[in-house]
Short mmCIF file of C-alpha atoms and ligand atoms in Angstrom, two decimals:
data_model
loop_
_atom_site.label_atom_id
_atom_site.label_comp_id
_atom_site.label_asym_id
_atom_site.label_seq_id
_atom_site.Cartn_x
_atom_site.Cartn_y
_atom_site.Cartn_z
CA MET T 17 -1.36 -2.18 -22.36
CA SER T 18 -4.70 -1.57 -22.40
CA GLU T 19 -6.33 1.24 -24.31
CA ILE T 20 -7.40 3.27 -21.54
CA SER T 21 -5.73 4.31 -18.19
CA ALA T 22 -7.12 5.95 -14.83
CA PRO T 23 -8.19 9.36 -15.14
CA LYS T 24 -5.57 12.08 -14.78
CA GLY T 25 -4.51 12.77 -10.39
CA VAL T 26 -6.19 8.62 -10.22
CA ARG T 27 -3.22 6.03 -9.28
CA ASP T 28 -3.31 2.34 -8.50
CA ILE T 29 -2.33 1.28 -4.76
CA LEU T 30 -0.76 -2.17 -6.40
CA PRO T 31 0.79 -5.42 -3.77
CA GLU T 32 4.09 -3.52 -3.84
CA GLU T 33 2.51 -0.35 -1.98
CA SER T 34 -1.06 -1.40 -0.37
CA TRP T 35 1.08 -3.64 2.39
CA LYS T 36 2.32 -0.28 3.80
CA TRP T 37 -0.81 1.57 3.08
CA ALA T 38 -2.28 -1.68 5.35
CA TYR T 39 0.51 -0.66 7.68
CA VAL T 40 0.19 3.32 8.46
CA PHE T 41 -3.78 2.50 8.33
CA ARG T 42 -3.34 -0.11 11.40
CA VAL T 43 -0.95 2.42 12.77
CA PHE T 44 -4.19 4.72 13.17
CA ARG T 45 -6.50 2.39 13.56
CA GLU T 46 -4.13 1.59 17.64
CA THR T 47 -4.02 4.84 17.99
CA ALA T 48 -7.49 5.44 17.53
CA GLU T 49 -8.24 2.84 19.96
CA ASP T 50 -5.54 4.23 22.51
CA PHE T 51 -7.30 7.90 22.79
CA GLY T 52 -11.20 6.38 22.46
CA TYR T 53 -12.54 6.94 19.04
CA SER T 54 -13.83 4.92 17.57
CA GLU T 55 -13.92 3.48 13.53
CA VAL T 56 -17.18 4.72 11.51
CA HIS T 57 -18.00 4.12 8.13
CA LEU T 58 -19.00 7.25 6.26
CA PRO T 59 -20.31 7.32 2.25
CA ILE T 60 -18.24 7.96 -0.50
CA PHE T 61 -20.63 10.56 -1.73
CA GLU T 62 -22.97 13.18 -0.22
CA HIS T 63 -25.88 15.76 -1.23
CA THR T 64 -24.60 18.87 -2.87
CA GLU T 65 -25.67 21.05 -0.57
CA LEU T 66 -23.65 19.69 2.40
CA PHE T 67 -20.99 20.32 1.14
CA ALA T 68 -21.87 23.65 0.35
CA ARG T 69 -23.18 25.08 3.44
CA GLY T 70 -20.81 23.64 5.16
CA ILE T 71 -17.23 23.76 4.00
CA GLY T 72 -18.14 27.34 2.33
CA ASP T 73 -19.65 28.52 -0.71
CA THR T 74 -16.49 30.98 -1.85
CA THR T 75 -14.23 28.39 -1.16
CA ASP T 76 -12.04 27.11 -3.59
CA VAL T 77 -13.10 23.47 -2.43
CA VAL T 78 -16.44 24.45 -3.20
CA GLU T 79 -16.21 26.64 -6.45
CA LYS T 80 -13.67 24.37 -8.52
CA GLU T 81 -12.66 21.71 -6.95
CA MET T 82 -16.23 19.42 -5.86
CA TYR T 83 -16.91 16.22 -8.47
CA THR T 84 -20.58 17.10 -9.02
CA PHE T 85 -22.98 15.22 -10.51
CA LEU T 86 -27.07 14.79 -10.93
CA ASP T 87 -27.95 11.33 -10.21
CA LYS T 88 -30.61 9.21 -12.08
CA GLY T 89 -33.26 11.00 -9.97
CA GLU T 90 -32.49 14.96 -10.49
CA ARG T 91 -30.37 15.53 -7.56
CA SER T 92 -27.05 16.96 -7.12
CA ILE T 93 -24.41 14.05 -5.80
CA THR T 94 -21.16 15.19 -4.91
CA LEU T 95 -17.98 12.98 -4.57
CA ARG T 96 -16.63 14.23 -0.46
CA PRO T 97 -13.66 16.45 -0.26
CA GLU T 98 -13.28 15.81 3.10
CA ALA T 99 -15.09 13.66 5.58
CA THR T 100 -15.47 16.42 8.07
CA ALA T 101 -18.89 18.18 6.84
CA SER T 102 -20.24 13.94 7.00
CA MET T 103 -19.42 13.17 10.49
CA VAL T 104 -21.00 16.10 11.36
CA ARG T 105 -24.04 15.02 9.69
CA SER T 106 -23.77 11.82 10.81
CA TYR T 107 -23.36 12.98 14.29
CA LEU T 108 -26.94 14.65 14.15
CA GLU T 109 -28.47 12.16 12.33
CA HIS T 110 -28.10 9.65 14.54
CA ARG T 111 -29.26 11.74 17.44
CA MET T 112 -25.92 11.81 19.13
CA GLY T 113 -26.03 14.67 21.23
CA ALA T 114 -28.49 12.56 23.41
CA LEU T 115 -24.61 10.38 23.41
CA PRO T 116 -22.23 11.48 26.85
CA GLN T 117 -19.93 14.11 25.27
CA PRO T 118 -17.76 14.09 23.21
CA VAL T 119 -18.57 11.75 20.89
CA LYS T 120 -15.49 10.79 19.28
CA MET T 121 -14.45 8.74 15.31
CA TRP T 122 -12.51 8.47 12.68
CA CYS T 123 -12.37 7.27 9.87
CA THR T 124 -10.40 6.67 6.45
CA GLY T 125 -11.37 6.36 2.73
CA PRO T 126 -10.97 8.18 -0.26
CA MET T 127 -11.46 11.97 -1.19
CA PHE T 128 -12.10 13.83 -4.25
CA ARG T 129 -11.21 17.51 -5.34
CA TYR T 130 -10.23 18.41 -9.01
CA GLU T 131 -7.19 20.45 -8.09
CA ARG T 132 -4.29 20.52 -10.76
CA PRO T 133 -2.17 16.90 -9.85
CA GLN T 134 1.53 17.60 -8.55
CA LYS T 135 3.77 15.81 -6.69
CA GLY T 136 1.73 14.90 -3.63
CA ARG T 137 -1.57 16.07 -4.91
CA PHE T 138 -4.13 13.75 -6.17
CA ARG T 139 -7.50 14.19 -7.39
CA GLN T 140 -8.88 11.20 -5.17
CA PHE T 141 -6.70 11.05 -2.70
CA TRP T 142 -6.52 9.30 0.66
CA GLN T 143 -7.44 10.68 4.39
CA VAL T 144 -7.63 9.31 8.50
CA ASP T 145 -9.74 11.69 9.64
CA PHE T 146 -10.53 12.23 13.08
CA GLU T 147 -13.17 14.14 14.76
CA SER T 148 -14.15 14.97 18.96
CA LEU T 149 -18.12 16.71 18.76
CA GLY T 150 -19.26 17.90 21.76
CA SER T 151 -17.03 19.58 23.42
CA PRO T 152 -16.04 23.39 23.60
CA HIS T 153 -12.90 22.95 25.91
CA PRO T 154 -9.64 23.79 24.84
CA TYR T 155 -7.93 20.26 26.19
CA ALA T 156 -10.03 18.66 22.77
CA ASP T 157 -8.29 20.38 20.74
CA VAL T 158 -5.08 19.91 22.67
CA GLU T 159 -6.31 16.00 22.72
CA ILE T 160 -6.88 16.07 18.82
CA ILE T 161 -3.12 17.94 18.07
CA SER T 162 -1.36 15.55 20.08
CA LEU T 163 -3.38 12.39 18.50
CA SER T 164 -1.97 13.77 15.19
CA LEU T 165 1.43 13.57 16.53
CA GLU T 166 1.34 10.49 18.33
CA ALA T 167 0.43 8.27 14.78
CA PHE T 168 3.05 10.64 13.13
CA ARG T 169 5.75 9.58 15.92
CA ARG T 170 4.43 5.99 15.61
CA LEU T 171 4.23 6.31 12.03
CA GLY T 172 8.76 6.89 12.57
CA LEU T 173 7.79 10.75 10.74
CA SER T 174 10.63 13.08 11.80
CA HIS T 175 11.48 16.77 11.00
CA LEU T 176 7.54 17.90 11.35
CA GLU T 177 6.47 20.95 12.16
CA VAL T 178 3.77 22.25 13.72
CA LEU T 179 2.37 25.32 12.53
CA ILE T 180 -1.09 26.76 15.04
CA ASN T 181 -2.74 29.77 14.89
CA SER T 182 -6.60 30.83 16.04
CA VAL T 183 -8.93 32.06 13.05
CA GLY T 184 -11.61 33.31 16.14
CA CYS T 185 -14.81 33.40 15.49
CA PRO T 186 -18.15 35.19 14.02
CA GLU T 187 -17.42 37.88 16.91
CA CYS T 188 -14.90 38.40 16.25
CA ARG T 189 -13.89 38.28 13.68
CA PRO T 190 -15.26 40.76 11.12
CA ALA T 191 -12.83 43.13 13.53
CA TYR T 192 -10.37 40.98 11.98
CA ARG T 193 -11.34 41.44 8.51
CA LYS T 194 -11.76 45.31 8.33
CA THR T 195 -8.24 45.62 10.14
CA LEU T 196 -6.88 43.41 7.03
CA SER T 197 -9.03 44.30 4.68
CA ASP T 198 -7.36 48.35 5.79
CA TYR T 199 -3.91 46.72 5.60
CA PHE T 200 -4.15 45.76 2.14
CA SER T 201 -5.97 48.17 1.26
CA SER T 202 -3.08 50.34 1.74
CA ARG T 203 -0.60 47.96 -0.36
CA ILE T 204 -2.61 46.94 -2.95
CA ASP T 205 -0.28 47.42 -5.43
CA GLU T 206 1.65 44.71 -4.14
CA LEU T 207 -1.03 42.27 -4.72
CA CYS T 208 -1.42 39.31 -7.53
CA GLU T 209 -4.79 40.17 -9.37
CA THR T 210 -7.10 36.60 -7.48
CA CYS T 211 -5.42 38.36 -4.12
CA ARG T 212 -6.89 41.53 -5.23
CA SER T 213 -10.02 39.90 -5.97
CA ARG T 214 -10.45 38.48 -2.53
CA LEU T 215 -9.94 42.04 -0.83
CA GLU T 216 -13.90 42.33 -1.19
CA ARG T 217 -14.91 38.35 -0.06
CA ASN T 218 -12.52 37.02 1.85
CA PRO T 219 -9.16 39.53 3.37
CA LEU T 220 -8.60 36.38 5.34
CA ARG T 221 -7.53 34.53 2.16
CA ILE T 222 -4.56 36.98 1.33
CA LEU T 223 -2.79 35.38 3.96
CA ASP T 224 -2.89 32.04 2.47
CA CYS T 225 -1.38 32.70 -1.14
CA LYS T 226 1.69 31.32 -1.98
CA ARG T 227 3.12 33.82 -4.35
CA GLU T 228 6.15 35.66 -3.66
CA SER T 229 4.97 39.02 -3.91
CA CYS T 230 1.75 38.62 -1.90
CA ARG T 231 3.76 36.75 0.58
CA SER T 232 5.98 39.59 1.42
CA VAL T 233 2.94 41.72 1.57
CA THR T 234 1.54 39.37 4.31
CA GLU T 235 4.58 39.26 6.67
CA ASP T 236 3.34 42.21 7.44
CA ALA T 237 -0.34 41.46 7.81
CA PRO T 238 -0.95 42.59 11.86
CA ALA T 239 -1.51 39.10 13.30
CA VAL T 240 -4.98 37.94 14.61
CA TYR T 241 -4.44 37.73 18.43
CA GLU T 242 -4.39 41.35 18.89
CA SER T 243 -8.33 41.17 17.76
CA LEU T 244 -9.57 38.19 19.10
CA CYS T 245 -12.61 38.15 21.76
CA GLY T 246 -12.18 37.32 25.13
CA GLU T 247 -13.26 33.81 24.90
CA CYS T 248 -11.28 33.09 22.05
CA ARG T 249 -7.84 34.91 23.36
CA ASP T 250 -8.52 32.66 26.64
CA HIS T 251 -9.15 29.27 24.35
CA PHE T 252 -6.24 29.89 22.58
CA ASP T 253 -3.81 30.49 25.64
CA MET T 254 -5.08 27.33 27.20
CA VAL T 255 -4.86 25.72 23.74
CA ARG T 256 -1.09 26.85 23.62
CA ALA T 257 -0.83 26.55 27.78
CA GLY T 258 -2.24 22.79 26.88
CA LEU T 259 0.68 21.95 24.39
CA ASP T 260 3.51 23.48 25.85
CA GLY T 261 2.50 21.37 29.31
CA THR T 262 2.80 18.08 26.70
CA GLY T 263 6.15 19.41 25.90
CA THR T 264 4.40 19.61 22.12
CA PRO T 265 7.01 21.61 19.92
CA TYR T 266 4.98 24.04 18.24
CA ARG T 267 5.24 27.38 15.88
CA LEU T 268 2.95 30.21 16.30
CA ASP T 269 1.85 30.76 12.17
CA LYS T 270 0.04 34.37 11.83
CA ARG T 271 -0.23 33.41 8.23
CA LEU T 272 -2.47 29.65 8.88
CA VAL T 273 -5.83 30.93 8.06
CA ARG T 274 -6.74 27.24 5.72
CA GLY T 275 -9.14 26.77 3.34
CA LEU T 276 -12.40 25.43 3.92
CA ASP T 277 -14.85 28.36 5.60
CA TYR T 278 -16.32 26.40 9.13
CA TYR T 279 -13.35 27.09 11.32
CA THR T 280 -13.62 28.96 14.15
CA LYS T 281 -10.72 28.73 16.81
CA THR T 282 -7.43 26.86 16.99
CA ALA T 283 -6.55 25.99 12.67
CA TYR T 284 -3.67 23.94 12.92
CA GLU T 285 -1.21 21.73 10.18
CA VAL T 286 1.54 19.57 10.22
CA LEU T 287 4.06 20.24 7.54
CA SER T 288 7.31 18.04 6.73
CA GLY T 289 10.13 19.23 4.65
CA ALA T 290 10.61 16.27 2.64
CA LEU T 291 7.67 17.02 0.54
CA GLY T 292 7.77 20.07 -1.80
CA SER T 293 5.29 22.81 -2.22
CA GLN T 294 2.73 20.11 -1.03
CA ASN T 295 4.23 19.72 2.36
CA ALA T 296 1.31 19.68 4.52
CA VAL T 297 0.37 16.13 6.00
CA CYS T 298 -2.13 17.35 7.96
CA GLY T 299 -4.67 20.17 9.34
CA GLY T 300 -7.87 20.63 11.34
CA GLY T 301 -8.76 22.58 14.01
CA ARG T 302 -12.47 23.35 15.42
CA TYR T 303 -15.91 24.78 13.45
CA ASP T 304 -18.26 25.67 16.72
CA ASN T 305 -20.49 27.11 13.48
CA LEU T 306 -20.47 24.06 11.32
CA ALA T 307 -23.51 21.72 13.20
CA GLU T 308 -25.56 25.48 12.82
CA ALA T 309 -24.29 26.10 8.93
CA ILE T 310 -26.10 22.43 7.98
CA GLY T 311 -29.11 23.77 9.63
CA GLY T 312 -28.22 21.30 13.01
CA PRO T 313 -27.93 22.23 16.92
CA HIS T 314 -24.89 24.01 18.26
CA VAL T 315 -22.57 21.15 18.39
CA PRO T 316 -19.08 22.61 18.84
CA GLY T 317 -16.11 20.18 17.25
CA VAL T 318 -12.87 20.17 16.67
CA GLY T 319 -11.12 17.06 14.81
CA PHE T 320 -7.72 17.06 11.84
CA ALA T 321 -7.55 15.59 8.30
CA ALA T 322 -4.00 13.63 7.36
CA GLY T 323 -3.32 12.66 3.78
CA VAL T 324 -2.20 9.31 3.95
CA ASP T 325 -0.83 9.10 0.24
CA ARG T 326 1.76 11.85 1.70
CA ILE T 327 2.58 10.37 4.78
CA LEU T 328 3.24 6.90 2.83
CA MET T 329 5.75 9.36 0.11
CA VAL T 330 7.57 10.49 4.00
CA MET T 331 7.98 7.57 5.02
CA GLU T 332 9.67 6.31 1.97
CA GLN T 333 11.78 9.24 1.30
CA GLN T 334 12.71 9.30 5.48
CA GLU T 335 13.33 5.40 5.22
CA CYS T 336 10.81 4.75 8.28
CA SER T 337 9.91 1.15 8.88
CA PHE T 338 6.71 -0.55 7.44
CA GLY T 339 6.78 -3.45 9.60
CA THR T 340 6.98 -7.44 8.37
CA GLU T 341 7.29 -7.06 4.35
CA PRO T 342 4.04 -9.96 3.50
CA SER T 343 4.51 -13.05 3.83
CA ILE T 344 3.65 -16.56 3.16
CA ASP T 345 5.14 -20.00 5.33
CA VAL T 346 4.29 -22.70 2.95
CA TYR T 347 5.18 -22.48 -1.33
CA GLY T 348 4.24 -26.30 -2.33
CA VAL T 349 5.60 -27.48 -5.77
CA ALA T 350 4.51 -30.07 -7.27
CA LEU T 351 6.61 -32.21 -9.95
CA ASP T 352 3.41 -34.28 -11.56
CA ARG T 353 -0.07 -33.79 -12.40
CA ASP T 354 -0.74 -36.82 -9.89
CA SER T 355 0.97 -34.67 -6.71
CA ARG T 356 -0.53 -30.79 -8.09
CA ALA T 357 -4.08 -32.71 -6.78
CA GLY T 358 -2.21 -33.97 -3.49
CA ILE T 359 -0.53 -30.56 -2.91
CA LEU T 360 -3.26 -28.68 -3.49
CA HIS T 361 -5.26 -30.62 -0.74
CA MET T 362 -2.14 -30.52 1.25
CA LEU T 363 -2.78 -26.58 1.12
CA ASP T 364 -5.98 -26.83 2.25
CA LEU T 365 -5.15 -28.66 5.32
CA PHE T 366 -2.44 -26.03 5.79
CA ARG T 367 -5.30 -23.28 5.76
CA ARG T 368 -7.49 -24.67 7.97
CA ASN T 369 -4.76 -24.42 10.59
CA GLY T 370 -3.56 -21.32 9.95
CA ILE T 371 -0.65 -22.08 8.22
CA SER T 372 -0.40 -19.75 5.14
CA ALA T 373 0.42 -21.05 1.79
CA ASP T 374 -0.28 -20.88 -1.93
CA MET T 375 0.83 -22.99 -5.05
CA ASP T 376 0.73 -22.42 -8.88
CA PHE T 377 -1.52 -24.60 -10.58
CA GLY T 378 0.53 -24.40 -14.47
CA GLY T 379 2.46 -27.35 -14.35
CA ARG T 380 5.71 -25.69 -14.46
CA SER T 381 9.19 -26.55 -13.94
CA MET T 382 10.65 -26.95 -10.30
CA LYS T 383 12.93 -24.72 -10.84
CA ALA T 384 10.42 -22.25 -12.24
CA GLN T 385 7.90 -23.19 -8.55
CA MET T 386 10.55 -22.71 -6.59
CA LYS T 387 11.98 -18.71 -7.94
CA SER T 388 7.74 -18.41 -7.33
CA ALA T 389 8.35 -19.59 -3.86
CA SER T 390 11.12 -16.76 -3.62
CA ALA T 391 9.02 -14.95 -4.49
CA ARG T 392 6.29 -15.07 -2.25
CA LYS T 393 8.95 -14.92 0.44
CA ALA T 394 7.71 -18.53 1.80
CA ARG T 395 9.77 -19.82 4.62
CA LEU T 396 9.35 -23.42 3.24
CA ALA T 397 8.54 -25.17 0.27
CA CYS T 398 6.78 -28.60 0.30
CA ILE T 399 7.49 -30.19 -2.88
CA LEU T 400 5.79 -33.63 -3.73
CA GLY T 401 6.50 -35.62 -6.58
CA GLU T 402 6.30 -39.20 -7.56
CA SER T 403 8.78 -40.48 -5.06
CA GLU T 404 7.31 -38.93 -2.04
CA LEU T 405 3.40 -40.04 -3.61
CA GLU T 406 4.93 -43.48 -3.52
CA ARG T 407 6.78 -43.22 0.29
CA GLY T 408 3.90 -41.27 1.48
CA THR T 409 6.01 -38.04 2.09
CA VAL T 410 6.29 -34.61 1.92
CA THR T 411 10.05 -32.98 1.34
CA VAL T 412 9.91 -29.86 3.22
CA LYS T 413 12.63 -27.17 2.33
CA ASP T 414 13.93 -24.77 4.66
CA LEU T 415 14.57 -21.77 1.53
CA ASP T 416 16.33 -20.12 4.10
CA SER T 417 19.41 -22.33 4.98
CA GLY T 418 18.46 -24.84 2.04
CA GLU T 419 18.11 -27.68 4.62
CA GLN T 420 15.49 -30.40 3.54
CA LYS T 421 13.85 -33.90 4.76
CA GLU T 422 11.34 -36.10 4.00
CA ILE T 423 8.07 -35.91 6.96
CA SER T 424 5.51 -38.18 6.53
CA ALA T 425 2.13 -36.81 4.87
CA ASP T 426 0.11 -38.16 7.71
CA SER T 427 1.69 -35.38 10.44
CA ILE T 428 2.61 -33.02 7.52
CA VAL T 429 0.55 -30.30 9.51
CA GLU T 430 1.81 -30.55 13.07
CA GLU T 431 5.31 -31.05 11.38
CA VAL T 432 5.41 -27.89 9.60
CA GLN T 433 4.23 -26.23 12.43
CA LYS T 434 6.34 -26.84 15.08
CA ILE T 435 9.06 -26.34 12.68
CA LEU T 436 7.73 -22.94 11.68
CA SER T 437 7.23 -22.23 15.66
CA ALA T 438 11.09 -22.86 16.06
CA VAL T 439 11.56 -20.57 13.10
CA LYS T 440 9.30 -17.73 15.50
CA ASP T 441 10.93 -18.22 18.62
P1 LIG Z 505 -7.45 19.68 4.29
O1 LIG Z 505 -6.55 20.60 5.05
O2 LIG Z 505 -7.68 19.96 3.36
O3 LIG Z 505 -8.21 19.73 5.28
O4 LIG Z 505 -7.21 18.27 4.09
C1 LIG Z 505 -5.80 17.88 5.14
C2 LIG Z 505 -4.65 16.79 4.30
O5 LIG Z 505 -5.41 15.88 3.28
C3 LIG Z 505 -4.28 17.66 3.71
O6 LIG Z 505 -2.85 17.88 5.07
C4 LIG Z 505 -3.33 16.83 3.10
O7 LIG Z 505 -2.10 15.55 3.84
C5 LIG Z 505 -4.13 16.09 2.37
N1 LIG Z 505 -5.18 16.23 1.44
C6 LIG Z 505 -5.85 17.21 0.76
N2 LIG Z 505 -5.55 17.76 -0.54
C7 LIG Z 505 -4.85 17.07 -1.14
C8 LIG Z 505 -4.92 16.62 -2.50
N3 LIG Z 505 -5.21 16.81 -3.56
N4 LIG Z 505 -4.00 15.44 -3.16
C9 LIG Z 505 -3.79 14.65 -1.37
N5 LIG Z 505 -3.52 14.85 -0.18
C10 LIG Z 505 -4.62 15.51 0.28
C11 LIG Z 505 -9.24 19.05 5.63
O8 LIG Z 505 -9.86 17.93 4.50
C12 LIG Z 505 -10.28 18.71 6.57
N6 LIG Z 505 -11.67 17.54 6.44
C13 LIG Z 505 -9.48 18.00 8.02
C14 LIG Z 505 -9.88 18.51 9.24
C15 LIG Z 505 -10.97 17.44 9.94
N7 LIG Z 505 -10.75 19.75 9.95
C16 LIG Z 505 -11.53 19.18 10.98
N8 LIG Z 505 -11.58 18.08 10.52
#
């Protein structure tokens, strides 16, 4: 054990888990291709201003959770707490407005938020993030929601709940804020300390409070729908009609406001009962004013991000398949020093011919090497000792059936290929 461990809320993804992560990324990559989204790789840190202006100064993320530091040039830098602001920054910086719209991109990688760690909540966590930039059409929202659900379907997640709401736009939100503010003021005694302070600054955020006392107040809060302007209402109706048309079940949740300030119109989340209190596997929505907030022209956009750590937790709990566990074709077993050189050479030939192979360099006993072969889930063991070297052969043992035969060293690659393809058939 080292004296230094990973910081709180941060963890290693080790081989016994990493192949499952690779499977999840593979499924998202394939789904992205099927929906016409291209992968991009974005920086892990950005100028702090991007997030402060993009996500909003009064959000928990910007106020309390960012990993911000001065670099050696005294610039304020922040480890990205999410990818949407970066994606829009990249779209603007590379003048993607000149391309056919919408520009559909996705990325994956770690995000950083200084939150209190708990089940399903980490300080470094992974997201897959999908953004459709340049289209104001409600069907872009429907496509984004469908994409997330299709990926979850392919991963085998079950018992998910889709919540949707509209958070309006700068036209109609002030009226809704006023309505909410009047309502909450009338029940101020029942609100928690934090919500009382939210009343002035951002009454919408009260809707998000998880405290029991506040929840009973928010249950009767006026719904946003009544306050939406004509355009937002039409947009919301079309999103719902699109979801209905594709047979997507969802629940309207008037309390869904999301924790980031850039949302306009559609907001949605996908919840899993398998997760406890941190139950959102994915969240997203439309953000038509984000590009302007960071100094660009008007670029409508919609997207979502799904938490990979949480997806894995749900998949484990629901015993979903992760595809085939990694294994190797051949484990080379050497019985003495000379054979070890022979095995090294043979493995080189195997690998050049697409046969995956591994060996042990330590000169351990045959029994120990065979144990390693089964730990590595090898299909075959190729055994070389003094007598095989003399005869110019290799003993090939099928580790499933236990059968073994001696094969000429000259044709070992072809013979092993034949055995492996017969197994695969
Ligand atoms: P978000 O709701 O903050 O949205 O995060 C999206 C997802 O990331 C959550 O539903 C959850 O699965 C995962 N997540 C968030 N925080 C943590 C954490 N501390 N530990 C583990 N998982 C976490 C966004 O980030 C927006 N950028 C989504 C978006 C994209 N909206 C439009 N486009």
